mmCIF file of C-alpha atoms in Angstrom:
data_model
loop_
_atom_site.group_PDB
_atom_site.id
_atom_site.type_symbol
_atom_site.label_atom_id
_atom_site.label_comp_id
_atom_site.label_asym_id
_atom_site.label_seq_id
_atom_site.Cartn_x
_atom_site.Cartn_y
_atom_site.Cartn_z
ATOM 1 C CA MET K 1 0.048 90.918 89.233
ATOM 2 C CA SER K 2 2.374 88.044 89.165
ATOM 3 C CA PHE K 3 4.992 87.539 91.449
ATOM 4 C CA VAL K 4 8.371 88.478 89.210
ATOM 5 C CA ASN K 5 6.263 92.012 88.473
ATOM 6 C CA GLN K 6 5.761 92.313 92.502
ATOM 7 C CA VAL K 7 9.163 92.044 93.087
ATOM 8 C CA ARG K 8 10.058 94.258 90.015
ATOM 9 C CA HIS K 9 7.878 96.673 90.688
ATOM 10 C CA GLN K 10 9.497 96.694 94.139
ATOM 11 C CA ALA K 11 12.388 96.729 93.558
ATOM 12 C CA ILE K 12 12.446 99.573 90.644
ATOM 13 C CA SER K 13 10.555 101.790 93.382
ATOM 14 C CA VAL K 14 13.806 101.485 95.934
ATOM 15 C CA LEU K 15 16.066 101.177 93.186
ATOM 16 C CA SER K 16 14.328 105.051 92.299
ATOM 17 C CA HIS K 17 15.082 106.641 95.284
ATOM 18 C CA VAL K 18 18.640 105.543 95.465
ATOM 19 C CA PRO K 19 20.497 109.028 94.331
ATOM 20 C CA GLU K 20 22.026 108.910 91.153
ATOM 21 C CA HIS K 21 25.901 108.363 92.017
ATOM 22 C CA LEU K 22 25.310 105.073 93.507
ATOM 23 C CA THR K 23 23.516 103.842 90.540
ATOM 24 C CA ASP K 24 26.680 104.958 87.914
ATOM 25 C CA PRO K 25 28.627 100.633 87.921
ATOM 26 C CA SER K 26 31.737 103.175 86.579
ATOM 27 C CA VAL K 27 32.357 104.170 90.510
ATOM 28 C CA TRP K 28 31.188 100.836 92.439
ATOM 29 C CA VAL K 29 34.469 99.320 89.585
ATOM 30 C CA GLY K 30 36.269 102.415 90.583
ATOM 31 C CA THR K 31 35.175 101.961 93.863
ATOM 32 C CA LEU K 32 36.737 98.404 93.618
ATOM 33 C CA GLY K 33 39.900 99.370 91.694
ATOM 34 C CA ILE K 34 40.697 101.414 94.245
ATOM 35 C CA LEU K 35 39.981 99.485 97.199
ATOM 36 C CA LEU K 36 42.771 97.104 95.380
ATOM 37 C CA LEU K 37 44.846 99.335 94.202
ATOM 38 C CA LEU K 38 45.707 100.676 97.786
ATOM 39 C CA ALA K 39 45.196 97.470 100.415
ATOM 40 C CA GLY K 40 44.070 94.434 97.800
ATOM 41 C CA ARG K 41 47.485 91.839 99.529
ATOM 42 C CA ARG K 42 45.892 92.304 102.855
ATOM 43 C CA ILE K 43 42.202 92.305 101.586
ATOM 44 C CA TYR K 44 43.055 88.754 99.807
ATOM 45 C CA LYS K 45 38.528 87.984 99.208
ATOM 46 C CA LEU K 46 37.815 90.534 97.691
ATOM 47 C CA ALA K 47 40.660 90.231 95.615
ATOM 48 C CA ILE K 48 39.313 87.337 94.874
ATOM 49 C CA ILE K 49 36.598 87.952 93.853
ATOM 50 C CA ALA K 50 37.189 91.669 92.250
ATOM 51 C CA PRO K 51 37.524 89.925 88.774
ATOM 52 C CA GLY K 52 33.540 88.130 89.156
ATOM 53 C CA ILE K 53 32.451 92.033 90.641
ATOM 54 C CA ALA K 54 33.960 93.722 87.125
ATOM 55 C CA ALA K 55 32.721 91.238 85.259
ATOM 56 C CA GLY K 56 29.558 91.100 85.755
ATOM 57 C CA VAL K 57 29.493 94.402 86.813
ATOM 58 C CA MET K 58 30.721 95.339 82.646
ATOM 59 C CA VAL K 59 28.596 92.645 81.240
ATOM 60 C CA GLY K 60 25.775 93.711 83.243
ATOM 61 C CA MET K 61 26.197 97.324 81.269
ATOM 62 C CA ASN K 62 25.665 95.796 77.718
ATOM 63 C CA LEU K 63 22.877 93.043 78.967
ATOM 64 C CA SER K 64 20.218 95.967 80.020
ATOM 65 C CA GLN K 65 20.880 98.687 77.174
ATOM 66 C CA GLY K 66 17.507 99.904 77.165
ATOM 67 C CA GLU K 67 16.264 99.150 80.423
ATOM 68 C CA SER K 68 14.599 102.197 82.793
ATOM 69 C CA ASP K 69 17.694 102.926 85.349
ATOM 70 C CA GLY K 70 15.933 100.468 88.560
ATOM 71 C CA MET K 71 16.145 97.577 86.692
ATOM 72 C CA ARG K 72 18.917 98.052 84.742
ATOM 73 C CA VAL K 73 20.831 98.303 88.504
ATOM 74 C CA ALA K 74 19.011 95.153 89.695
ATOM 75 C CA ILE K 75 20.213 93.361 86.203
ATOM 76 C CA ILE K 76 24.299 94.751 86.693
ATOM 77 C CA ALA K 77 23.826 94.397 90.759
ATOM 78 C CA ALA K 78 22.616 90.399 90.193
ATOM 79 C CA LEU K 79 25.263 90.581 88.038
ATOM 80 C CA ALA K 80 27.848 91.614 89.612
ATOM 81 C CA ILE K 81 26.795 89.188 92.537
ATOM 82 C CA VAL K 82 26.527 86.338 91.473
ATOM 83 C CA ALA K 83 29.695 86.659 89.526
ATOM 84 C CA GLY K 84 32.010 87.059 92.267
ATOM 85 C CA PHE K 85 29.684 83.887 94.617
ATOM 86 C CA VAL K 86 30.879 81.990 91.674
ATOM 87 C CA LEU K 87 34.761 83.046 92.500
ATOM 88 C CA TYR K 88 34.191 83.483 95.512
ATOM 89 C CA SER K 89 32.770 79.698 95.506
ATOM 90 C CA ALA K 90 35.509 78.576 93.327
ATOM 91 C CA GLU K 91 38.666 79.684 94.773
ATOM 92 C CA ARG K 92 40.685 78.015 91.518
ATOM 93 C CA LEU K 93 39.140 79.565 89.219
ATOM 94 C CA ALA K 94 39.339 82.502 90.272
ATOM 95 C CA ILE K 95 42.291 83.031 90.133
ATOM 96 C CA ALA K 96 42.807 81.213 86.835
ATOM 97 C CA ALA K 97 40.138 84.813 86.299
ATOM 98 C CA VAL K 98 42.341 87.262 87.854
ATOM 99 C CA GLY K 99 45.187 85.715 85.730
ATOM 100 C CA ALA K 100 42.798 85.715 82.146
ATOM 101 C CA PHE K 101 40.927 89.453 83.568
ATOM 102 C CA VAL K 102 44.761 91.053 83.817
ATOM 103 C CA ALA K 103 46.474 89.417 80.847
ATOM 104 C CA VAL K 104 43.080 90.845 78.298
ATOM 105 C CA GLY K 105 43.475 93.954 79.802
ATOM 106 C CA MET K 106 46.985 94.380 79.571
ATOM 107 C CA VAL K 107 47.025 93.730 75.401
ATOM 108 C CA ASP K 108 43.561 95.697 75.139
ATOM 109 C CA ALA K 109 45.818 98.034 76.811
ATOM 110 C CA ILE K 110 49.098 97.897 74.341
ATOM 111 C CA ALA K 111 48.101 97.224 71.659
ATOM 112 C CA PRO K 112 46.897 100.552 70.904
ATOM 113 C CA GLN K 113 50.760 100.977 71.141
ATOM 114 C CA PHE K 114 51.007 99.367 68.195
ATOM 115 C CA SER K 115 47.659 99.953 65.623
ATOM 116 C CA SER K 116 44.451 102.298 65.795
ATOM 117 C CA ASP K 117 42.289 99.643 65.383
ATOM 118 C CA PRO K 118 40.650 97.942 68.542
ATOM 119 C CA THR K 119 42.040 94.676 69.650
ATOM 120 C CA PRO K 120 41.251 92.071 66.996
ATOM 121 C CA TRP K 121 38.869 88.849 69.689
ATOM 122 C CA PRO K 122 41.548 86.848 68.626
ATOM 123 C CA LEU K 123 43.960 88.554 70.552
ATOM 124 C CA GLU K 124 42.324 89.224 73.470
ATOM 125 C CA LEU K 125 41.520 85.145 73.887
ATOM 126 C CA ALA K 126 44.562 84.354 72.999
ATOM 127 C CA ALA K 127 45.830 86.060 75.881
ATOM 128 C CA GLY K 128 42.657 84.984 78.512
ATOM 129 C CA VAL K 129 44.414 81.975 78.358
ATOM 130 C CA VAL K 130 47.442 82.353 78.894
ATOM 131 C CA GLY K 131 47.034 84.162 82.020
ATOM 132 C CA LEU K 132 44.402 81.118 82.720
ATOM 133 C CA LEU K 133 46.602 78.710 82.975
ATOM 134 C CA LEU K 134 49.931 80.609 83.403
ATOM 135 C CA PHE K 135 48.687 82.825 86.196
ATOM 136 C CA PRO K 136 47.287 79.764 88.735
ATOM 137 C CA SER K 137 50.753 78.700 88.962
ATOM 138 C CA LEU K 138 52.442 81.943 89.890
ATOM 139 C CA TYR K 139 49.368 83.589 91.749
ATOM 140 C CA GLN K 140 50.660 83.728 95.661
ATOM 141 C CA ARG K 141 54.473 84.748 94.728
ATOM 142 C CA LEU K 142 52.653 88.249 93.071
ATOM 143 C CA LEU K 143 49.755 88.706 94.493
ATOM 144 C CA VAL K 144 51.696 92.344 95.951
ATOM 145 C CA VAL K 145 51.322 92.997 92.331
ATOM 146 C CA LEU K 146 48.232 91.033 90.814
ATOM 147 C CA THR K 147 46.084 92.580 93.075
ATOM 148 C CA PRO K 148 47.338 96.444 92.271
ATOM 149 C CA ALA K 149 47.522 95.074 88.993
ATOM 150 C CA VAL K 150 43.539 94.532 88.679
ATOM 151 C CA GLY K 151 42.523 97.655 90.988
ATOM 152 C CA ALA K 152 44.533 99.849 88.210
ATOM 153 C CA LEU K 153 42.193 97.824 85.522
ATOM 154 C CA CYS K 154 39.272 98.399 87.636
ATOM 155 C CA LEU K 155 40.102 101.887 87.805
ATOM 156 C CA ALA K 156 40.888 103.166 84.482
ATOM 157 C CA TRP K 157 37.762 101.119 83.063
ATOM 158 C CA ALA K 158 36.289 103.544 85.421
ATOM 159 C CA LEU K 159 37.693 106.288 84.478
ATOM 160 C CA GLY K 160 36.961 105.615 81.277
ATOM 161 C CA ARG K 161 40.538 105.584 80.232
ATOM 162 C CA SER K 162 41.050 100.919 79.928
ATOM 163 C CA GLN K 163 43.950 101.658 77.229
ATOM 164 C CA ASP K 164 45.506 103.766 79.050
ATOM 165 C CA LEU K 165 49.059 102.383 79.413
ATOM 166 C CA LEU K 166 51.009 105.258 81.314
ATOM 167 C CA LEU K 167 48.014 105.868 83.981
ATOM 168 C CA ILE K 168 46.895 102.000 84.064
ATOM 169 C CA VAL K 169 51.392 100.993 84.460
ATOM 170 C CA GLY K 170 51.284 103.608 87.008
ATOM 171 C CA LEU K 171 48.807 103.094 88.877
ATOM 172 C CA THR K 172 50.466 99.701 89.615
ATOM 173 C CA LEU K 173 53.623 100.267 90.210
ATOM 174 C CA GLY K 174 52.056 103.090 92.787
ATOM 175 C CA GLY K 175 49.780 99.702 94.541
ATOM 176 C CA VAL K 176 52.674 97.895 94.455
ATOM 177 C CA ILE K 177 55.050 100.319 96.536
ATOM 178 C CA LEU K 178 52.025 101.333 99.026
ATOM 179 C CA GLN K 179 51.213 98.292 99.700
ATOM 180 C CA LEU K 180 55.563 96.906 99.858
ATOM 181 C CA VAL K 181 55.561 99.460 102.162
ATOM 182 C CA MET K 182 52.523 99.470 103.884
ATOM 183 C CA GLY K 183 52.855 95.329 104.937
ATOM 184 C CA ARG K 184 56.434 96.639 106.044
ATOM 185 C CA LYS K 185 54.539 98.521 108.515
ATOM 186 C CA ASP K 186 51.821 95.513 109.334
ATOM 187 C CA ARG K 187 54.903 93.768 110.431
#
């Protein structure tokens, strides 16, 4: 048996003993969203890598369809870790990615208010580019709003309600208020 097959066999063996709810990516993305809603500004480094982790999970879910549960978890975890590490290593890229993530997420939440059709990809692309270019200059000033927004988008996705604008706005506002109140207590 080759080394790669041995590693794959070991990974599947280990991951087959993990409780089922811990293998659900939506649990991890939802937990990440809650952390960002509650304390995003105070856990700045997590806020930097969060879009990478969330994007890695989402891409991993698509790429691993048809694989066994153990292999699927391994692929999703690997992509999430790699994407998070890339954003951690390149903070400016991460800040731009947060802007793109928030802009695309908001377009996906707002578009259904105007049309029952899926959000057109050119609109998502345009929102991503605007977020990529605009947010880095505003990031530090808007950190108290952006971290709850990313958290709200992650939590809405985890709940299967990524197009529920009211939920996303409500969670974002709740997170902003909570972080502002907690920020005063920290001082």
